[in-house]
CSV table of C-alpha atoms in Angstrom, one decimal:
chain,number,residue,atom,x,y,z
A,1,MET,CA,110.2,95.6,101.5
A,2,ILE,CA,107.0,97.4,102.2
A,3,LYS,CA,104.1,95.1,103.2
A,4,VAL,CA,101.1,95.7,101.0
A,5,HIS,CA,98.3,93.2,101.5
A,6,CYS,CA,97.4,91.7,104.9
A,7,PHE,CA,96.1,88.3,103.6
A,8,VAL,CA,99.2,87.9,101.4
A,9,SER,CA,101.6,89.0,104.2
A,10,CYS,CA,100.1,86.5,106.6
A,11,VAL,CA,100.5,83.5,104.4
A,12,CYS,CA,104.0,84.6,103.1
A,13,GLU,CA,105.5,84.8,106.6
A,14,VAL,CA,106.1,81.1,106.8
A,15,ILE,CA,107.5,81.1,103.2
A,16,LYS,CA,110.0,83.8,104.2
A,17,LYS,CA,111.2,81.6,107.1
A,18,THR,CA,111.8,78.6,104.9
A,19,LYS,CA,115.3,78.2,103.5
A,20,GLY,CA,115.5,77.9,99.7
A,21,VAL,CA,111.9,79.1,99.1
A,22,ASP,CA,111.2,82.6,97.7
A,23,HIS,CA,108.0,84.4,98.8
A,24,ARG,CA,108.3,87.3,96.3
A,25,PRO,CA,106.6,85.7,93.3
A,26,TYR,CA,103.4,85.4,95.3
A,27,TYR,CA,103.2,89.2,95.3
A,28,PHE,CA,102.6,89.2,91.5
A,29,GLY,CA,98.9,89.0,92.3
A,30,VAL,CA,98.8,92.1,94.5
A,31,TRP,CA,99.4,95.1,92.3
A,32,ASP,CA,96.0,94.6,90.5
A,33,ALA,CA,94.3,92.6,93.3
A,34,ASP,CA,90.5,92.7,93.5
A,35,PHE,CA,88.7,95.7,94.9
A,36,ASP,CA,85.1,96.8,94.8
A,37,VAL,CA,83.1,99.9,93.7
A,38,LEU,CA,79.7,100.1,95.4
A,39,ASP,CA,76.6,101.2,93.5
A,40,ASN,CA,76.9,104.7,94.9
A,41,GLY,CA,80.4,105.0,93.5
A,42,VAL,CA,82.4,104.3,96.7
A,43,LEU,CA,85.8,102.6,96.3
A,44,LYS,CA,86.3,99.7,98.7
A,45,TYR,CA,89.3,97.5,99.4
A,46,HIS,CA,87.0,95.0,101.2
A,47,SER,CA,83.4,94.0,100.6
A,48,ASP,CA,81.2,91.0,100.6
A,49,ARG,CA,81.8,90.6,96.9
A,50,ILE,CA,85.5,90.0,97.3
A,51,ASP,CA,86.9,86.7,98.3
A,52,HIS,CA,90.5,85.3,98.3
A,53,HIS,CA,89.9,82.3,96.1
A,54,PHE,CA,92.5,83.5,93.6
A,55,PHE,CA,95.2,83.7,96.3
A,56,GLN,CA,94.1,80.4,97.8
A,57,THR,CA,94.5,78.6,94.5
A,58,TRP,CA,97.9,80.0,93.6
A,59,TYR,CA,99.3,79.6,97.1
A,60,GLU,CA,98.8,75.9,96.7
A,61,MET,CA,100.0,75.8,93.1
A,62,LEU,CA,103.2,77.8,93.9
A,63,TYR,CA,104.1,76.4,97.3
A,64,GLY,CA,102.1,73.2,97.7
A,65,ILE,CA,100.2,74.4,100.7
A,66,LYS,CA,96.4,74.2,100.9
A,67,LEU,CA,94.6,77.1,102.6
A,68,TYR,CA,91.4,76.0,104.4
A,69,LYS,CA,88.7,78.4,105.0
A,70,TRP,CA,87.3,77.8,108.5
A,71,TYR,CA,85.1,80.9,108.7
A,72,ASP,CA,81.5,80.2,107.4
A,73,GLU,CA,79.4,83.2,106.5
A,74,GLU,CA,76.3,81.0,106.8
A,75,GLN,CA,76.9,80.5,110.5
A,76,SER,CA,76.6,83.0,113.4
A,77,LYS,CA,79.5,85.0,114.7
A,78,GLN,CA,79.4,83.0,117.9
A,79,GLU,CA,79.5,79.7,116.0
A,80,ASN,CA,82.6,81.0,114.1
A,81,ILE,CA,84.3,82.2,117.2
A,82,ASN,CA,83.7,78.8,118.8
A,83,LYS,CA,85.3,77.2,115.8
A,84,LEU,CA,88.3,79.6,116.1
A,85,GLN,CA,88.8,78.8,119.7
A,86,ARG,CA,88.8,75.1,119.0
A,87,LEU,CA,91.4,75.6,116.2
A,88,LEU,CA,93.7,77.5,118.5
A,89,GLU,CA,93.4,75.0,121.3
A,90,ASN,CA,94.1,72.0,119.0
A,91,LYS,CA,96.5,73.3,116.4
A,92,SER,CA,99.9,71.7,115.9
A,93,PRO,CA,103.2,73.7,115.8
A,94,HIS,CA,103.1,73.7,112.0
A,95,GLN,CA,99.5,75.0,111.8
A,96,HIS,CA,98.7,78.7,111.4
A,97,VAL,CA,95.4,80.3,112.1
A,98,MET,CA,94.3,83.6,110.4
A,99,VAL,CA,91.3,85.7,111.3
A,100,MET,CA,89.8,88.9,110.0
A,101,LEU,CA,89.1,91.5,112.7
A,102,ASP,CA,88.3,95.2,112.9
A,103,LEU,CA,91.7,96.8,113.7
A,104,SER,CA,90.1,100.1,114.6
A,105,MET,CA,88.7,98.3,117.7
A,106,LEU,CA,92.2,97.9,119.0
A,107,PRO,CA,93.4,101.5,119.6
A,108,GLU,CA,96.8,100.4,120.9
A,109,ARG,CA,97.5,99.2,117.4
A,110,GLU,CA,98.6,101.7,114.8
A,111,ASN,CA,95.8,102.5,112.2
A,112,LYS,CA,97.8,104.7,109.9
A,113,PHE,CA,94.9,104.8,107.4
A,114,HIS,CA,92.4,106.1,109.9
A,115,GLN,CA,89.8,103.8,108.6
A,116,ARG,CA,86.8,102.8,110.8
A,117,PRO,CA,85.9,100.0,110.4
A,118,PHE,CA,89.3,98.6,109.3
A,119,PRO,CA,89.0,94.9,108.2
A,120,HIS,CA,92.4,93.3,108.6
A,121,TYR,CA,93.8,89.8,108.7
A,122,VAL,CA,96.1,88.8,111.6
A,123,MET,CA,97.4,85.5,113.0
A,124,LEU,CA,96.5,84.2,116.4
A,125,GLU,CA,98.0,81.7,118.9
A,126,SER,CA,96.8,80.7,122.4
A,127,THR,CA,99.1,81.3,125.4
A,128,GLU,CA,99.5,79.7,128.8
A,129,ASN,CA,97.2,82.4,130.1
A,130,GLU,CA,93.6,81.5,129.1
A,131,ALA,CA,92.6,85.2,129.2
A,132,GLU,CA,95.3,86.2,126.6
A,133,TRP,CA,96.1,85.5,123.0
A,134,PHE,CA,99.3,86.1,121.0
A,135,MET,CA,98.6,88.2,117.9
A,136,TYR,CA,101.0,88.4,115.0
A,137,ASP,CA,100.4,91.0,112.3
A,138,PRO,CA,103.1,90.5,109.5
A,139,ASP,CA,101.6,93.2,107.4
A,140,PHE,CA,102.3,96.0,110.0
A,141,ARG,CA,105.2,94.1,111.5
A,142,TRP,CA,103.6,93.9,115.0
A,143,GLU,CA,103.4,91.1,117.5
A,144,GLY,CA,102.3,91.0,121.1
A,145,ILE,CA,100.0,89.6,123.7
A,146,LEU,CA,96.5,91.1,124.1
A,147,PRO,CA,93.5,90.2,126.2
A,148,LYS,CA,91.4,87.6,124.5
A,149,GLU,CA,88.2,89.4,125.1
A,150,ARG,CA,89.5,92.5,123.4
A,151,ILE,CA,90.4,90.5,120.3
A,152,LEU,CA,87.0,88.8,120.3
A,153,VAL,CA,85.2,92.2,120.4
A,154,ALA,CA,87.2,93.2,117.2
A,155,ILE,CA,86.3,89.9,115.5
A,156,GLN,CA,82.6,90.3,116.5
A,157,GLU,CA,82.2,93.6,114.6
A,158,PRO,CA,79.6,93.2,111.9
A,159,ALA,CA,81.8,94.8,109.1
A,160,VAL,CA,84.3,91.9,109.3
A,161,GLY,CA,84.2,88.2,108.8
A,162,GLY,CA,86.8,85.7,107.5
A,163,GLY,CA,89.4,83.2,108.5
A,164,TYR,CA,91.8,80.5,107.2
A,165,TYR,CA,94.2,77.9,108.5
A,166,PHE,CA,97.0,76.1,106.8
A,167,ASP,CA,99.8,73.6,107.6
A,168,SER,CA,103.3,74.8,106.6
A,169,GLU,CA,105.1,71.4,107.0
A,170,THR,CA,105.0,70.6,103.3
A,171,ILE,CA,106.3,73.8,101.7
A,172,ILE,CA,107.8,73.4,98.2
A,173,ALA,CA,109.7,75.9,96.1
A,174,PRO,CA,107.8,77.1,93.1
A,175,THR,CA,108.9,75.8,89.7
A,176,THR,CA,109.8,78.0,86.8
A,177,GLU,CA,106.7,76.9,84.9
A,178,THR,CA,104.4,77.8,87.8
A,179,VAL,CA,106.1,81.2,88.3
A,180,LYS,CA,105.7,81.8,84.6
A,181,ALA,CA,102.0,80.8,84.6
A,182,TYR,CA,101.3,83.0,87.6
A,183,PHE,CA,103.1,86.1,86.2
A,184,ASN,CA,101.3,85.8,82.9
A,185,THR,CA,98.0,85.5,84.8
A,186,CYS,CA,98.7,88.6,86.9
A,187,ILE,CA,100.3,91.0,84.5
A,188,LYS,CA,97.7,93.2,82.8
A,189,LEU,CA,99.7,95.0,80.1
A,190,HIS,CA,96.8,96.8,78.5
A,191,CYS,CA,94.7,98.0,81.5
A,192,ASN,CA,95.1,99.5,84.9
A,193,PRO,CA,91.9,98.5,86.7
A,194,MET,CA,92.3,100.8,89.8
A,195,THR,CA,93.1,103.9,87.8
A,196,GLU,CA,90.2,103.2,85.4
A,197,ALA,CA,87.8,102.7,88.4
A,198,ILE,CA,88.9,106.0,90.0
A,199,THR,CA,88.3,107.8,86.7
A,200,GLU,CA,84.8,106.4,86.4
A,201,ILE,CA,84.0,107.2,90.1
A,202,ILE,CA,85.1,110.9,89.6
A,203,LYS,CA,83.1,111.1,86.4
A,204,GLY,CA,80.1,109.8,88.2
A,205,TYR,CA,80.4,112.6,90.8
A,206,ILE,CA,80.9,115.3,88.1
A,207,VAL,CA,78.4,114.4,85.4
A,208,GLY,CA,76.9,111.0,86.4
A,209,LYS,CA,74.3,109.8,88.7
A,210,GLU,CA,76.2,111.1,91.8
A,211,LYS,CA,76.6,114.6,90.5
A,212,GLU,CA,74.2,116.0,93.1
A,213,SER,CA,76.4,114.5,95.8
A,214,MET,CA,79.8,115.9,94.8
A,215,SER,CA,80.5,116.9,98.4
A,216,LYS,CA,80.7,113.1,99.2
A,217,LEU,CA,83.5,112.5,96.7
A,218,PRO,CA,86.2,112.4,99.5
A,219,THR,CA,84.2,109.7,101.2
A,220,ALA,CA,84.0,107.7,98.0
A,221,LEU,CA,87.8,107.8,97.7
A,222,LYS,CA,88.6,107.5,101.4
A,223,GLN,CA,90.0,103.9,101.0
A,224,LEU,CA,92.3,104.9,98.1
A,225,PRO,CA,95.5,104.9,100.3
A,226,VAL,CA,94.9,101.3,101.4
A,227,LEU,CA,94.6,100.3,97.7
A,228,ALA,CA,97.5,102.5,96.5
A,229,ILE,CA,100.1,100.7,98.6
A,230,ARG,CA,99.4,97.5,96.7
A,231,LYS,CA,101.4,99.0,93.9
A,232,TYR,CA,104.5,98.5,96.0
A,233,ALA,CA,104.1,94.8,95.0
A,234,TYR,CA,105.9,95.8,91.8
A,235,GLU,CA,109.0,96.2,94.0
A,236,HIS,CA,108.8,92.6,95.1
A,237,ALA,CA,108.6,91.4,91.5
A,238,PHE,CA,111.5,93.6,90.3
A,239,ALA,CA,113.6,92.5,93.2
A,240,PHE,CA,112.9,88.8,92.4
A,241,PHE,CA,113.9,89.1,88.8
A,242,TRP,CA,116.7,91.6,89.3
A,243,GLU,CA,118.5,89.3,91.8
A,244,ALA,CA,118.2,86.3,89.5
A,245,LEU,CA,119.5,88.3,86.6
A,246,GLY,CA,122.4,89.8,88.5
A,247,HIS,CA,121.6,93.4,87.4
A,248,ASP,CA,123.2,96.3,89.2
A,249,GLU,CA,121.3,97.8,92.2
A,250,LYS,CA,121.2,101.3,90.8
A,251,GLY,CA,118.8,100.1,88.1
A,252,PHE,CA,116.5,98.5,90.6
A,253,GLU,CA,116.5,101.7,92.7
A,254,THR,CA,115.4,103.6,89.6
A,255,TRP,CA,112.3,101.4,89.3
A,256,CYS,CA,111.6,101.8,93.0
A,257,ASP,CA,111.6,105.5,92.5
A,258,GLU,CA,109.0,105.2,89.7
A,259,ILE,CA,106.9,102.9,91.9
A,260,GLU,CA,107.1,105.4,94.7
A,261,ARG,CA,106.0,108.1,92.3
A,262,LEU,CA,103.0,106.0,91.2
A,263,VAL,CA,101.9,105.4,94.8
A,264,ASN,CA,102.3,109.1,95.7
A,265,GLY,CA,100.3,110.1,92.6
A,266,TYR,CA,97.2,108.6,94.1
A,267,THR,CA,97.6,110.8,97.2
A,268,THR,CA,97.7,113.8,94.8
A,269,ILE,CA,94.5,112.6,93.2
A,270,GLN,CA,92.8,112.2,96.5
A,271,TYR,CA,93.8,115.7,97.7
A,272,ARG,CA,92.6,117.2,94.4
A,273,ALA,CA,89.3,115.4,94.7
A,274,MET,CA,88.9,116.8,98.2
A,275,LYS,CA,89.5,120.3,96.9
A,276,LEU,CA,87.0,119.7,94.0
A,277,ALA,CA,84.3,118.5,96.5
A,278,MET,CA,84.9,121.6,98.7
A,279,THR,CA,84.9,124.2,96.0
A,280,GLN,CA,82.6,122.6,93.4
A,281,ASP,CA,84.9,124.2,90.8
A,282,LEU,CA,84.7,121.9,87.8
A,283,LEU,CA,87.9,123.3,86.3
A,284,LEU,CA,89.7,121.4,89.0
A,285,ALA,CA,88.4,118.2,87.5
A,286,GLU,CA,90.6,118.8,84.5
A,287,ASP,CA,93.7,118.6,86.6
A,288,ILE,CA,92.5,115.4,88.2
A,289,PHE,CA,91.9,113.7,84.8
A,290,VAL,CA,95.4,114.9,83.6
A,291,LYS,CA,96.9,113.3,86.7
A,292,LEU,CA,95.0,110.1,86.2
A,293,GLU,CA,96.3,109.8,82.7
A,294,GLU,CA,99.8,110.4,84.0
A,295,GLN,CA,99.2,107.5,86.4
A,296,ASN,CA,98.1,105.3,83.6
A,297,LEU,CA,101.1,106.0,81.5
A,298,LEU,CA,103.5,105.6,84.5
A,299,GLU,CA,102.0,102.2,85.5
A,300,PHE,CA,102.1,101.0,81.9
A,301,LYS,CA,105.8,102.0,81.8
A,302,ILE,CA,106.4,100.0,85.1
A,303,LYS,CA,104.5,97.0,83.7
A,304,GLN,CA,106.5,97.0,80.4
A,305,GLY,CA,109.8,97.3,82.4
A,306,LEU,CA,108.7,94.3,84.5
A,307,GLN,CA,107.6,92.4,81.5
A,308,ALA,CA,111.1,92.9,80.0
A,309,CYS,CA,112.7,91.6,83.2
A,310,PHE,CA,110.4,88.6,83.1
A,311,GLN,CA,111.3,87.7,79.5
A,312,ALA,CA,115.1,88.0,80.4
A,313,TRP,CA,114.5,85.8,83.4
A,314,LEU,CA,112.7,83.1,81.2
A,315,ILE,CA,115.7,83.1,78.8
A,316,LEU,CA,118.1,82.7,81.8
A,317,GLN,CA,116.0,79.8,83.2
A,318,HIS,CA,116.0,78.1,79.9
A,319,LYS,CA,119.8,78.4,79.6
A,320,LYS,CA,120.1,76.8,83.1
A,321,GLU,CA,117.9,73.9,82.1
A,322,VAL,CA,119.9,73.3,78.9
A,323,MET,CA,123.1,73.2,80.9
A,324,LEU,CA,121.8,70.5,83.3
């Protein structure tokens, strides 16, 4: 499965390694996860107005693990780094420490989105060598030892700030009722927030308050690829229900193709927006809005298909309970 959200990937890694516990329901919260649109119409996957309280709460409700936020925005970078070093020095084998850093400051790491800065959560551990730390990045499937000072430089960047720790010793499997409540909380059957936001951003650069800055539209949508991959979270949900229901694999692959089409659709929108900004030809805007409507209809179709799987899963769970 494609990894789609660095915070979620970090906390799910211990779930994946625990027998009898399924990490896939946690991804229900990813396909429409929070993003931000700045006052000048710039789409952002990370900003000061976004926190992870929703994921914190549901991680504990689903898996019984409390996430503790150790990073304090009211304190200086150095105070937070001192706290991080104490955590790494004193942590138990069951404890896991996450930190946000600017991945673009570590050029040996792949930055396929070409973002700078690139706020990104990783997990850290100390090593026998005081000058090195072990970095684990579940989202990009990378692990290795790096100089501690290089990692600290990436953490010290002004554009980033965040960190959590948790103890995985008390993991529990989510109950049917909790999965049901989480799915119903996450599924937005009557709106697609990201597509709606992109539509409003483009309108703003065509006829709204940013119309004198149309050349900046590509910058406004620069982070769209980072957000688009979150739609792969639908695959995790379909896989979870599909496996439980015992459906044939071909049907699952058909939905995966639709999800892939949804993700690629945002790339098309981004390219068309770049062309619009270059040419200033407003006729191109019509093609963009047509594509946005296609995206809306496709995502509603995916959500309805997933809702049907969810309902079938609920019936199956009820039958199992009756038989016990």
